[in-house]
Coordinates of C-alpha atoms in Angstrom, one line a residue:
Chain S
M500 CA 57.5 -14.9 23.8
A501 CA 57.0 -12.5 26.7
D502 CA 55.6 -13.8 29.9
T503 CA 52.5 -11.8 30.6
T504 CA 51.0 -14.1 33.2
G505 CA 52.7 -12.4 36.0
S506 CA 53.9 -15.7 37.5
G507 CA 57.5 -15.4 36.5
A508 CA 60.3 -13.6 38.4
N509 CA 59.9 -10.4 36.4
R510 CA 56.4 -9.1 36.9
A511 CA 56.8 -5.9 34.8
F512 CA 55.8 -6.2 31.2
V513 CA 55.8 -3.8 28.3
R514 CA 54.7 -4.8 24.8
T515 CA 57.1 -3.5 22.2
E516 CA 55.6 -5.0 19.1
T517 CA 52.0 -5.8 18.0
L518 CA 51.2 -9.4 17.2
P519 CA 50.1 -9.9 13.5
Q520 CA 46.7 -11.5 12.8
A521 CA 47.1 -15.2 12.2
P522 CA 44.8 -17.5 10.1
P523 CA 42.7 -20.1 12.0
P524 CA 44.1 -23.7 12.1
L525 CA 43.7 -25.7 8.9
S526 CA 41.4 -28.3 10.4
T527 CA 38.7 -25.7 11.0
R528 CA 38.7 -24.3 7.4
G529 CA 37.3 -25.4 4.1
W530 CA 34.9 -28.2 3.4
I531 CA 36.8 -30.8 5.5
G532 CA 36.6 -28.4 8.4
W533 CA 32.9 -27.9 7.7
L534 CA 32.3 -31.7 7.6
R535 CA 34.2 -32.2 10.9
E536 CA 32.4 -29.3 12.5
N537 CA 28.9 -30.1 11.4
L538 CA 28.6 -33.8 10.7
F539 CA 31.3 -35.8 12.5
S540 CA 32.2 -33.6 15.5
S541 CA 31.7 -36.6 18.0
P542 CA 31.0 -40.3 17.8
L543 CA 27.3 -39.8 18.5
N544 CA 27.1 -37.1 15.7
A545 CA 28.9 -39.4 13.3
A546 CA 26.5 -42.2 14.1
L547 CA 23.5 -39.9 13.7
T548 CA 24.9 -38.7 10.3
I549 CA 25.3 -42.2 9.0
G550 CA 21.8 -43.1 10.3
A551 CA 20.2 -40.1 8.6
L552 CA 22.0 -41.0 5.3
Y553 CA 20.5 -44.5 5.5
V554 CA 17.0 -43.2 6.1
L555 CA 17.4 -40.8 3.1
Y556 CA 18.5 -43.8 1.1
L557 CA 15.4 -45.7 2.0
F558 CA 12.9 -42.9 1.1
V559 CA 14.4 -40.7 -1.6
P560 CA 15.0 -43.1 -4.5
P561 CA 11.5 -44.6 -4.4
L562 CA 10.0 -41.1 -4.2
I563 CA 12.0 -40.0 -7.2
E564 CA 11.0 -43.1 -9.1
W565 CA 7.3 -42.5 -8.3
A566 CA 7.3 -38.8 -9.0
I567 CA 9.6 -38.6 -12.0
I568 CA 10.9 -41.8 -13.5
E569 CA 7.7 -43.8 -13.6
A570 CA 5.4 -40.8 -13.9
V571 CA 2.9 -40.2 -16.7
W572 CA 3.0 -36.6 -17.8
T573 CA 0.2 -36.3 -20.4
G574 CA -3.1 -37.9 -20.9
A575 CA -6.9 -37.2 -21.2
S576 CA -8.0 -39.2 -18.1
N577 CA -6.8 -41.5 -15.5
A578 CA -7.2 -44.4 -18.0
D579 CA -4.0 -43.2 -19.7
C580 CA -2.1 -43.8 -16.4
K581 CA -3.3 -47.4 -16.0
G582 CA -0.4 -49.9 -15.9
H583 CA 2.1 -47.4 -14.7
D584 CA 3.6 -47.4 -11.2
G585 CA 4.3 -43.7 -11.0
A586 CA 2.5 -40.5 -10.5
C587 CA -0.3 -39.4 -13.0
W588 CA 0.7 -35.8 -13.5
A589 CA -1.7 -35.6 -16.5
I590 CA -4.3 -34.2 -14.2
V591 CA -2.3 -31.0 -13.7
P592 CA -2.2 -29.7 -17.4
A593 CA -5.8 -31.0 -17.9
R594 CA -7.1 -29.2 -14.9
F595 CA -4.6 -26.3 -14.9
G596 CA -7.2 -23.7 -15.8
Q597 CA -9.4 -24.6 -13.0
F598 CA -6.6 -24.8 -10.5
I599 CA -5.7 -21.2 -11.4
Y600 CA -9.0 -19.5 -12.2
G601 CA -11.7 -21.7 -10.8
F602 CA -14.9 -21.3 -12.9
Y603 CA -13.9 -17.9 -14.3
P604 CA -15.0 -18.0 -17.9
E605 CA -12.2 -19.1 -20.2
A606 CA -12.7 -16.2 -22.6
E607 CA -12.4 -13.7 -19.7
R608 CA -9.3 -15.2 -17.9
W609 CA -7.1 -12.5 -19.4
R610 CA -8.7 -10.1 -16.9
A611 CA -7.4 -12.1 -14.0
D612 CA -4.0 -12.1 -15.6
L613 CA -4.2 -8.3 -16.2
V614 CA -5.0 -7.7 -12.5
F615 CA -2.1 -9.9 -11.5
I616 CA 0.3 -7.9 -13.7
L617 CA -1.2 -4.6 -12.3
F618 CA -0.7 -5.9 -8.8
C619 CA 3.0 -6.8 -9.5
I620 CA 3.5 -3.3 -11.0
N621 CA 1.9 -1.7 -7.9
V622 CA 3.7 -3.8 -5.4
A623 CA 7.2 -3.5 -6.9
P624 CA 8.0 0.0 -5.6
I625 CA 6.8 -1.0 -2.1
L626 CA 9.1 -4.1 -2.0
S627 CA 12.2 -2.6 -3.7
D628 CA 13.8 0.7 -2.8
R629 CA 15.5 1.0 -6.2
L630 CA 12.1 2.1 -7.7
P631 CA 10.7 5.6 -7.0
G632 CA 7.2 6.4 -5.6
R633 CA 7.0 4.0 -2.6
T634 CA 4.7 6.2 -0.6
F635 CA 2.3 6.7 -3.5
A636 CA 2.3 3.0 -4.3
A637 CA 1.6 2.1 -0.7
L638 CA -1.3 4.5 -0.5
F639 CA -2.7 3.4 -3.9
I640 CA -2.5 -0.3 -3.2
V641 CA -5.0 0.1 -0.3
S642 CA -7.2 2.7 -2.0
G643 CA -7.3 2.9 -5.8
F644 CA -5.9 -0.6 -6.6
P645 CA -8.7 -2.6 -5.0
I646 CA -11.3 -0.6 -6.9
V647 CA -9.6 -1.0 -10.2
A648 CA -8.9 -4.7 -9.6
G649 CA -12.5 -5.2 -8.5
L650 CA -13.9 -3.5 -11.6
I651 CA -11.8 -5.5 -13.9
L652 CA -12.5 -8.9 -12.2
F653 CA -16.1 -8.2 -11.5
G654 CA -16.8 -6.5 -14.8
G655 CA -20.2 -4.9 -15.5
I656 CA -18.9 -1.7 -17.2
G657 CA -18.3 -2.7 -20.8
L658 CA -17.0 -6.1 -19.6
E659 CA -19.0 -9.2 -19.2
A660 CA -20.0 -9.4 -15.5
V661 CA -18.4 -12.4 -13.7
P662 CA -20.1 -12.9 -10.3
T663 CA -17.8 -13.8 -7.5
D664 CA -19.2 -17.3 -7.1
R665 CA -17.4 -18.1 -10.3
W666 CA -14.1 -16.9 -9.1
G667 CA -12.0 -19.7 -7.7
G668 CA -8.7 -21.6 -7.5
L669 CA -5.5 -19.7 -7.1
L670 CA -7.2 -16.5 -8.2
L671 CA -9.6 -16.6 -5.3
T672 CA -6.9 -17.6 -2.8
L673 CA -4.7 -14.7 -4.0
V674 CA -7.6 -12.3 -3.8
L675 CA -8.4 -13.3 -0.2
A676 CA -4.7 -13.4 0.8
V677 CA -3.7 -10.1 -0.8
V678 CA -6.7 -8.2 0.4
S679 CA -6.5 -9.4 4.0
I680 CA -2.7 -9.0 4.1
L681 CA -2.9 -5.4 2.7
F682 CA -5.6 -4.3 5.1
S683 CA -4.7 -6.2 8.2
L684 CA -1.3 -4.5 8.5
P685 CA -2.5 -0.9 8.7
L686 CA -5.5 -2.0 10.8
G687 CA -3.2 -3.9 13.1
I688 CA -0.9 -0.9 13.5
L689 CA -3.8 1.3 14.4
L690 CA -5.1 -1.3 16.9
A691 CA -1.7 -1.7 18.5
L692 CA -1.4 2.1 18.9
G693 CA -4.9 2.2 20.2
R694 CA -4.2 -0.4 22.8
R695 CA -1.3 1.7 24.1
S696 CA -3.2 4.9 23.9
E697 CA -3.7 7.0 27.0
M698 CA -7.3 7.7 26.0
P699 CA -9.4 5.2 28.0
I700 CA -12.1 4.9 25.3
V701 CA -9.7 4.1 22.5
S702 CA -7.6 1.6 24.5
T703 CA -10.7 -0.2 25.9
F704 CA -12.1 -0.5 22.5
S705 CA -8.8 -1.8 21.0
I706 CA -8.3 -4.3 23.8
A707 CA -11.9 -5.6 23.5
F708 CA -11.6 -5.9 19.8
I709 CA -8.3 -7.7 19.8
E710 CA -9.2 -10.1 22.6
L711 CA -12.6 -10.9 21.1
C712 CA -11.1 -11.6 17.7
R713 CA -8.2 -13.7 19.0
A714 CA -10.5 -15.7 21.3
V715 CA -12.6 -17.3 18.6
P716 CA -11.5 -19.6 15.8
L717 CA -11.4 -18.2 12.2
I718 CA -14.0 -20.8 11.2
T719 CA -16.4 -19.2 13.6
V720 CA -15.7 -15.8 12.3
L721 CA -16.3 -17.0 8.7
F722 CA -19.6 -18.7 9.8
M723 CA -20.7 -15.6 11.5
A724 CA -19.9 -13.5 8.4
S725 CA -21.5 -16.0 6.1
F726 CA -24.6 -17.1 7.9
M727 CA -25.3 -14.8 10.9
L728 CA -24.5 -11.4 9.5
P729 CA -27.5 -11.6 7.0
L730 CA -29.8 -12.2 9.9
F731 CA -28.9 -8.9 11.5
L732 CA -29.0 -6.9 8.3
P733 CA -32.3 -5.3 7.3
E734 CA -34.4 -7.2 4.8
G735 CA -33.3 -6.8 1.2
V736 CA -29.9 -5.6 2.2
N737 CA -27.4 -8.2 1.3
F738 CA -23.9 -8.0 0.3
N739 CA -21.5 -10.3 -1.5
E740 CA -20.4 -13.6 0.0
L741 CA -16.8 -13.1 -0.9
L742 CA -16.8 -9.5 0.5
R743 CA -18.2 -10.9 3.8
A744 CA -15.4 -13.5 3.9
L745 CA -12.8 -10.8 3.1
I746 CA -14.0 -8.6 5.9
G747 CA -14.1 -11.6 8.3
V748 CA -10.6 -12.7 7.5
T749 CA -9.2 -9.2 7.5
I750 CA -10.6 -8.4 10.9
F751 CA -9.4 -11.6 12.3
A752 CA -5.9 -11.1 11.0
S753 CA -5.7 -7.5 12.1
A754 CA -6.1 -8.6 15.7
Y755 CA -3.1 -10.9 15.4
M756 CA -1.2 -8.3 13.6
A757 CA -1.9 -5.8 16.3
E758 CA -0.3 -8.0 18.9
V759 CA 2.8 -8.6 16.7
V760 CA 3.2 -4.8 16.2
R761 CA 2.7 -4.2 19.9
G762 CA 5.6 -6.5 20.6
G763 CA 7.8 -4.2 18.5
L764 CA 6.5 -1.1 20.2
Q765 CA 7.3 -2.5 23.6
A766 CA 10.8 -3.4 22.5
L767 CA 11.7 0.3 21.8
P768 CA 13.2 2.3 24.6
K769 CA 11.1 5.1 25.9
G770 CA 13.8 7.5 25.1
Q771 CA 13.0 7.3 21.4
T772 CA 9.5 8.7 22.0
E773 CA 10.9 11.3 24.5
A774 CA 13.5 12.5 22.0
A775 CA 10.9 12.9 19.3
Q776 CA 8.6 14.8 21.7
A777 CA 11.4 17.0 22.9
L778 CA 12.1 18.0 19.3
G779 CA 8.5 19.1 19.0
L780 CA 7.2 16.3 16.7
T781 CA 3.5 15.7 17.0
Y782 CA 2.2 12.2 18.1
W783 CA 1.5 11.1 14.6
Q784 CA 4.8 12.5 13.2
A785 CA 6.7 10.7 16.0
M786 CA 4.9 7.4 15.3
R787 CA 5.4 7.7 11.5
L788 CA 9.0 8.9 11.4
I789 CA 10.6 7.5 14.5
I790 CA 8.6 4.7 16.3
M791 CA 7.0 2.7 13.5
P792 CA 10.0 2.3 11.2
Q793 CA 11.9 0.9 14.1
A794 CA 9.1 -1.2 15.7
L795 CA 8.1 -2.8 12.4
K796 CA 11.7 -3.6 11.6
I797 CA 12.0 -5.5 14.9
V798 CA 8.9 -7.6 14.2
I799 CA 9.4 -8.3 10.5
P800 CA 9.7 -12.1 11.3
G801 CA 6.5 -11.9 13.3
I802 CA 4.7 -10.0 10.6
V803 CA 5.7 -12.3 7.8
N804 CA 4.8 -15.3 10.0
T805 CA 1.3 -13.8 10.3
F806 CA 1.2 -13.2 6.6
I807 CA 2.2 -16.8 5.8
S808 CA -0.3 -18.3 8.2
L809 CA -3.0 -15.9 6.9
F810 CA -2.2 -17.1 3.3
K811 CA -2.8 -20.7 4.3
D812 CA -5.8 -19.9 6.5
T813 CA -7.6 -18.6 3.5
S814 CA -8.2 -22.2 2.6
L815 CA -10.8 -22.3 5.4
V816 CA -13.2 -20.3 3.2
S817 CA -14.0 -23.6 1.5
I818 CA -16.3 -24.4 4.4
I819 CA -18.6 -21.5 3.5
G820 CA -18.7 -22.7 -0.1
L821 CA -16.0 -20.5 -1.8
F822 CA -14.0 -22.5 -4.3
D823 CA -10.4 -21.6 -3.3
L824 CA -7.4 -23.5 -4.5
L825 CA -7.8 -26.3 -2.0
L826 CA -11.4 -26.9 -2.7
V827 CA -10.8 -26.9 -6.5
A828 CA -8.2 -29.5 -6.0
K829 CA -10.6 -31.6 -3.9
A830 CA -13.3 -31.2 -6.5
S831 CA -11.0 -32.1 -9.4
V832 CA -10.5 -35.6 -8.1
T833 CA -14.2 -36.3 -7.7
D834 CA -14.4 -36.0 -11.5
P835 CA -14.8 -39.6 -12.7
K836 CA -12.1 -38.9 -15.3
W837 CA -9.6 -38.2 -12.6
L838 CA -10.9 -40.4 -9.8
G839 CA -8.3 -41.6 -7.3
L840 CA -5.6 -39.0 -8.1
E841 CA -5.6 -37.2 -4.7
H842 CA -1.9 -37.5 -4.3
E843 CA -1.1 -35.7 -7.5
A844 CA -3.7 -33.0 -7.1
Y845 CA -2.8 -32.2 -3.5
I846 CA 1.0 -32.3 -4.1
F847 CA 0.5 -29.8 -6.9
T848 CA -1.7 -27.6 -4.6
A849 CA 1.0 -27.9 -1.9
L850 CA 3.6 -26.8 -4.4
L851 CA 1.6 -23.7 -5.3
Y852 CA 1.2 -22.8 -1.6
F853 CA 4.8 -23.4 -1.0
V854 CA 6.0 -21.1 -3.9
F855 CA 4.1 -18.2 -2.4
C856 CA 4.8 -18.8 1.3
F857 CA 8.5 -19.6 0.7
G858 CA 8.7 -16.4 -1.5
M859 CA 7.4 -14.3 1.4
S860 CA 9.8 -16.0 3.8
R861 CA 12.8 -15.3 1.6
Y862 CA 11.8 -11.8 1.0
S863 CA 11.6 -11.1 4.7
L864 CA 15.0 -12.6 5.3
W865 CA 16.4 -10.4 2.6
L866 CA 14.6 -7.3 4.0
E867 CA 16.0 -8.0 7.5
G868 CA 19.5 -8.3 6.1
K869 CA 19.2 -5.1 4.2
L870 CA 17.8 -3.1 7.1
N871 CA 20.4 -4.5 9.4
T872 CA 23.3 -3.1 7.4
E873 CA 22.0 0.3 8.2
R874 CA 22.3 -0.2 11.9
R875 CA 25.4 -1.8 13.4
D876 CA 25.0 -1.6 17.1
Chain Q
M1161 CA 11.6 24.8 52.2
S1162 CA 11.6 26.9 49.2
A1163 CA 14.5 29.0 47.9
D1164 CA 13.5 32.3 46.4
I1165 CA 16.2 33.3 43.9
E1166 CA 15.2 36.9 43.9
T1167 CA 16.8 37.3 47.3
Q1168 CA 20.0 35.7 46.3
A1169 CA 23.0 37.7 45.2
V1170 CA 23.5 36.3 41.7
D1171 CA 25.9 38.0 39.4
R1172 CA 23.8 38.9 36.4
S1173 CA 26.1 41.5 34.9
D1174 CA 26.2 39.7 31.6
L1175 CA 22.6 38.6 31.6
S1176 CA 19.6 40.4 30.2
D1177 CA 16.5 41.0 32.4
E1178 CA 14.3 39.0 30.2
V1179 CA 12.8 36.1 32.0
M1180 CA 13.0 32.8 30.0
I1181 CA 11.5 30.4 32.5
Q1182 CA 9.4 31.2 35.5
I1183 CA 8.4 28.3 37.8
T1184 CA 6.2 29.2 40.8
G1185 CA 5.0 27.0 43.6
M1186 CA 5.4 23.9 41.5
N1187 CA 4.6 20.4 42.9
K1188 CA 4.7 17.0 41.3
W1189 CA 3.8 13.5 42.5
F1190 CA 4.6 10.1 41.0
G1191 CA 1.6 8.3 42.4
D1192 CA 1.8 9.0 46.2
F1193 CA 5.4 10.0 46.0
H1194 CA 6.0 13.7 46.3
V1195 CA 8.9 14.0 43.9
L1196 CA 9.0 17.8 43.5
R1197 CA 8.0 20.1 46.4
D1198 CA 7.3 23.8 46.1
I1199 CA 9.8 24.6 43.4
N1200 CA 10.3 28.3 42.6
L1201 CA 12.8 29.2 40.0
T1202 CA 13.4 32.1 37.6
V1203 CA 15.8 31.7 34.8
F1204 CA 16.9 34.7 32.8
Q1205 CA 17.8 34.8 29.2
G1206 CA 21.4 33.7 28.7
E1207 CA 21.6 32.3 32.2
R1208 CA 23.5 29.0 32.8
I1209 CA 22.4 26.9 35.7
V1210 CA 23.9 23.7 36.9
I1211 CA 21.7 21.5 39.1
C1212 CA 23.3 18.8 41.2
G1213 CA 22.1 16.5 43.9
P1214 CA 21.9 12.8 44.9
S1215 CA 20.0 10.4 42.6
G1216 CA 16.3 10.5 43.3
S1217 CA 16.4 14.1 44.4
G1218 CA 14.2 15.2 41.5
K1219 CA 16.7 17.1 39.5
S1220 CA 16.0 15.3 36.2
T1221 CA 12.3 15.4 36.8
L1222 CA 12.5 19.1 37.3
I1223 CA 14.1 19.8 33.9
R1224 CA 11.8 17.3 32.3
C1225 CA 8.9 19.3 33.5
I1226 CA 10.2 22.3 31.6
N1227 CA 9.5 20.7 28.3
R1228 CA 6.5 18.7 29.6
L1229 CA 8.1 15.3 29.3
E1230 CA 6.7 15.2 32.8
E1231 CA 3.4 16.8 33.8
H1232 CA 3.3 18.9 37.0
Q1233 CA 0.2 18.7 39.2
Q1234 CA 0.4 22.0 41.1
G1235 CA 1.8 25.5 40.5
Q1236 CA 2.8 27.3 37.3
I1237 CA 5.5 26.8 34.7
I1238 CA 5.9 29.6 32.1
V1239 CA 8.5 29.0 29.4
D1240 CA 9.2 31.9 27.0
N1241 CA 5.9 33.5 27.9
V1242 CA 3.9 30.3 27.3
E1243 CA 2.3 28.6 30.2
L1244 CA 2.5 24.8 30.2
T1245 CA -1.0 23.4 30.6
N1246 CA -2.8 20.5 29.0
D1247 CA -3.1 22.5 25.8
L1248 CA -1.2 20.5 23.2
K1249 CA -0.6 23.5 21.0
Q1250 CA 1.1 25.3 23.9
I1251 CA 3.2 22.2 24.7
D1252 CA 4.3 21.9 21.1
Q1253 CA 5.1 25.6 21.1
V1254 CA 7.3 25.3 24.1
R1255 CA 9.0 22.2 22.8
R1256 CA 10.0 23.9 19.6
E1257 CA 12.0 26.5 21.6
V1258 CA 13.5 24.1 24.2
G1259 CA 16.2 21.7 23.2
M1260 CA 17.0 18.7 25.3
V1261 CA 20.0 16.4 25.5
F1262 CA 19.6 13.1 27.3
Q1263 CA 21.8 10.9 29.3
H1264 CA 21.5 8.0 26.9
F1265 CA 21.6 10.3 23.8
N1266 CA 18.4 8.9 22.3
L1267 CA 19.5 9.4 18.7
F1268 CA 17.3 7.7 16.1
P1269 CA 19.2 4.6 15.1
H1270 CA 17.4 4.1 11.8
L1271 CA 18.4 7.5 10.5
T1272 CA 21.8 8.8 9.5
V1273 CA 23.5 11.5 11.6
L1274 CA 22.5 14.1 9.1
E1275 CA 18.9 12.8 9.0
N1276 CA 18.8 12.9 12.8
C1277 CA 19.6 16.6 12.6
T1278 CA 17.3 17.6 9.8
L1279 CA 14.2 15.6 10.8
A1280 CA 12.7 18.1 13.2
P1281 CA 13.6 21.3 11.2
I1282 CA 11.9 19.7 8.1
W1283 CA 8.8 18.4 9.8
V1284 CA 8.3 20.8 12.7
R1285 CA 9.6 24.0 11.3
D1286 CA 8.8 23.3 7.6
T1287 CA 12.4 24.2 6.6
P1288 CA 13.2 23.2 3.0
K1289 CA 15.4 20.1 3.0
V1290 CA 18.4 21.9 1.4
D1291 CA 18.4 24.6 4.0
A1292 CA 18.0 22.1 6.8
E1293 CA 20.9 20.1 5.6
Q1294 CA 23.1 23.1 5.2
A1295 CA 22.3 24.3 8.8
A1296 CA 22.8 20.7 10.1
M1297 CA 26.3 20.6 8.6
E1298 CA 27.1 23.9 10.2
Y1299 CA 26.1 22.6 13.6
L1300 CA 27.9 19.3 13.0
A1301 CA 31.0 21.3 12.3
R1302 CA 30.5 23.2 15.5
V1303 CA 30.4 19.9 17.5
K1304 CA 33.4 18.9 15.4
I1305 CA 32.1 15.8 13.6
P1306 CA 31.0 17.0 10.1
E1307 CA 32.8 14.0 8.6
Q1308 CA 30.4 11.6 10.3
A1309 CA 27.2 13.0 8.7
E1310 CA 26.4 10.0 6.5
K1311 CA 27.1 7.4 9.2
Y1312 CA 24.5 5.8 11.5
P1313 CA 24.5 6.5 15.2
G1314 CA 25.4 2.8 16.0
Q1315 CA 28.7 3.4 14.2
L1316 CA 29.8 6.2 16.5
S1317 CA 31.4 6.3 19.9
G1318 CA 29.3 7.5 22.9
G1319 CA 31.0 10.9 23.0
Q1320 CA 30.4 11.4 19.2
Q1321 CA 26.7 10.3 19.7
Q1322 CA 26.2 12.8 22.5
R1323 CA 27.8 15.6 20.3
V1324 CA 25.4 14.6 17.5
A1325 CA 22.5 14.8 20.0
I1326 CA 23.6 18.3 20.9
A1327 CA 23.8 19.3 17.2
R1328 CA 20.4 17.8 16.6
S1329 CA 18.8 20.0 19.3
L1330 CA 20.7 23.1 18.1
C1331 CA 19.3 22.6 14.6
M1332 CA 15.9 23.7 15.9
N1333 CA 17.4 27.0 16.9
P1334 CA 16.2 26.6 20.5
K1335 CA 16.1 29.5 23.0
I1336 CA 16.8 27.2 25.9
M1337 CA 18.9 24.0 26.1
L1338 CA 18.3 21.4 28.8
F1339 CA 21.0 18.8 29.6
D1340 CA 20.0 15.8 31.6
E1341 CA 23.2 14.2 32.9
P1342 CA 24.8 14.5 29.4
T1343 CA 28.1 12.9 30.4
S1344 CA 27.0 10.2 32.9
A1345 CA 26.8 7.4 30.4
L1346 CA 30.1 8.2 28.8
D1347 CA 33.5 6.6 29.2
P1348 CA 36.0 8.8 31.0
E1349 CA 38.0 9.4 27.8
M1350 CA 34.9 10.9 26.1
I1351 CA 33.5 13.2 28.8
K1352 CA 35.9 16.0 27.9
E1353 CA 34.9 16.2 24.2
V1354 CA 31.3 16.6 25.2
L1355 CA 32.0 19.2 27.9
D1356 CA 34.2 21.2 25.5
V1357 CA 31.2 21.4 23.1
M1358 CA 29.0 22.5 26.0
V1359 CA 31.5 25.2 27.0
D1360 CA 31.6 26.5 23.4
L1361 CA 27.8 26.6 23.5
A1362 CA 27.8 28.5 26.8
E1363 CA 30.1 31.1 25.1
T1364 CA 27.4 31.8 22.5
G1365 CA 25.1 33.1 25.3
M1366 CA 22.6 30.2 25.2
T1367 CA 20.3 29.8 28.2
M1368 CA 21.3 26.4 29.6
I1369 CA 20.1 24.3 32.5
V1370 CA 22.4 21.4 33.1
V1371 CA 21.8 18.5 35.4
S1372 CA 25.4 17.3 36.1
H1373 CA 28.0 16.4 38.6
E1374 CA 30.8 17.8 36.5
M1375 CA 31.8 20.4 39.1
G1376 CA 34.7 21.7 37.0
F1377 CA 32.1 22.5 34.3
A1378 CA 29.9 24.2 36.9
R1379 CA 32.8 26.4 38.1
Q1380 CA 33.8 27.3 34.6
V1381 CA 30.5 28.3 33.0
A1382 CA 27.6 28.4 35.5
H1383 CA 26.0 31.6 36.8
R1384 CA 24.3 29.6 39.5
V1385 CA 24.6 26.2 41.0
I1386 CA 21.5 24.6 42.5
F1387 CA 21.6 21.7 45.0
M1388 CA 18.5 19.6 45.3
D1389 CA 17.6 16.9 47.7
D1390 CA 14.3 15.1 48.4
G1391 CA 12.5 17.0 45.7
Q1392 CA 13.4 20.4 47.1
V1393 CA 15.9 23.1 46.3
V1394 CA 18.2 23.0 49.3
E1395 CA 20.8 25.6 48.3
Q1396 CA 21.8 27.7 45.4
N1397 CA 24.5 30.2 44.9
E1398 CA 27.2 31.4 42.5
P1399 CA 29.7 28.6 41.8
E1400 CA 32.5 30.1 43.9
E1401 CA 30.4 30.7 47.0
F1402 CA 28.6 27.4 46.5
F1403 CA 31.8 25.3 46.4
N1404 CA 33.9 27.3 48.8
N1405 CA 31.3 28.3 51.3
P1406 CA 28.3 25.9 51.3
Q1407 CA 25.7 26.9 53.9
S1408 CA 23.5 23.8 54.5
D1409 CA 24.9 20.7 56.2
R1410 CA 23.3 18.6 53.5
T1411 CA 25.2 20.5 50.8
K1412 CA 28.5 20.2 52.7
L1413 CA 28.0 16.4 53.0
F1414 CA 27.2 16.0 49.3
L1415 CA 30.1 18.2 48.2
S1416 CA 32.5 16.3 50.5
Q1417 CA 31.4 13.0 49.0
I1418 CA 31.6 13.9 45.3
L1419 CA 34.8 15.9 45.6
S1420 CA 36.7 13.4 47.8
H1421 CA 37.8 11.1 45.0

């Protein structure tokens, strides 16, 4: 081996052959390497690993025993679960309809299913780039789709009218979450741009709006929308309770979204805007084609974080009397037939929330990975 | 201390008489800082000007005023017979005809090289996509990187990125090209490939204003070299006279410093 340290007698060095790439040492490869690296890299880590395994041993087997082995899966009331040590999952199939649809009439529940399917069809081209028509789908989902979905769910024209106080459960939670998510993002983008605007009126309004909305709790906004708003409206003018909650949640969320988007805008070098301007693009063209695609990509984690927290915050509408998923779960265990089954009802509710929130989280990870392959710098 | 170019003996034998840029009595401030002082400059069609000077002398600010990336507060700037005022329509009109190449390239990292080049023709000039792509490929061939068209800017070297940036500007068929220190951010090995492209461009008769310290480039292609300091034009002349026989002491000092190593 040549001495390239320069400490030997001969200081001149010329490399005549290139060293081949060598594989890493065996002890750092494979599952043994993984175990050493991650679980037993030092005596302290080895002790922590063994301790953690013991804690898992204490908690996991009893949990499995309660939730699966000793559980009762079917039954007409909590009487069928008497004498068993496990969970009484019978409440879930018995109350499934209410968990999902609230008090939506059983004969009309297909309408909610239909809206759900339509939503999936509409949202698919937005989420996947293998399907055509993304721009149209994105425009339709905030314009035509809410009207169509509202007509189907609300009825009235040829369909039996179902007033919104009968909507509930997962249906209501999804209506609240989807509408507020869909509208808070574009609103938030406009507010973020407004806040950075050079026009004093626009920026002052945006700052005031954002700061006001962020400085009050969502519960307050909901109370305002529910109880205060009618006081300010002229007599006889009254609009739907659910609509008021939707507007309240959307406005609240858009303020948060605006700040997330602003973070992305600030992360972009000024040269991007300048290059767009120098090419003759107008302000809106530059925003749409150059700035927003990059800014939004940077803040995908923040946006999805806001979506997830928004999804769960919809449960606060229960305090103004809307029967969302959580309130339906709470009500189900006040039924004498299912008294005392809070654990089962709430675990099932938590699982439903988890499925949607985890889904959003995974989608955002996938999206980040996909967009990242386009830009290796 | 203004320099009036009309009195200077500039060789304009290969230039037309058509005035492309007319700047008169232009002043600009950043807050209280008087960054450009009484600038008077006439640029003829096909003329190539190299502006040099120490950092902070206002040379970049001056060319950024020409496409209104910076706003001037006093005086008049007329580009291709359009005066730059607060009128957005007029600003857009000027920007369509003036290409700019930046020190840090400022390519759009989320678009491919080809998309970088076709974006402005498609959206600003309403060129059909097929035509825009065909033109873009021709310009990419001219800057000698047609094979990189489908790559993203992040996958290219600095020199390649800057050549893409030049092609992107040329795709708009500009009448004037502004270069803001186009080689300052490049590794030494890549400076030449960018300068070669700029020399090729000069040979097509493009009106060019180049902020640069590449004195070899200035000697080779410039009709005029302008030296700026403290926001003022200190001296300007044909390259040979400017380098061999500088008049002002400030210019002499500057030249001795940048040419000494």
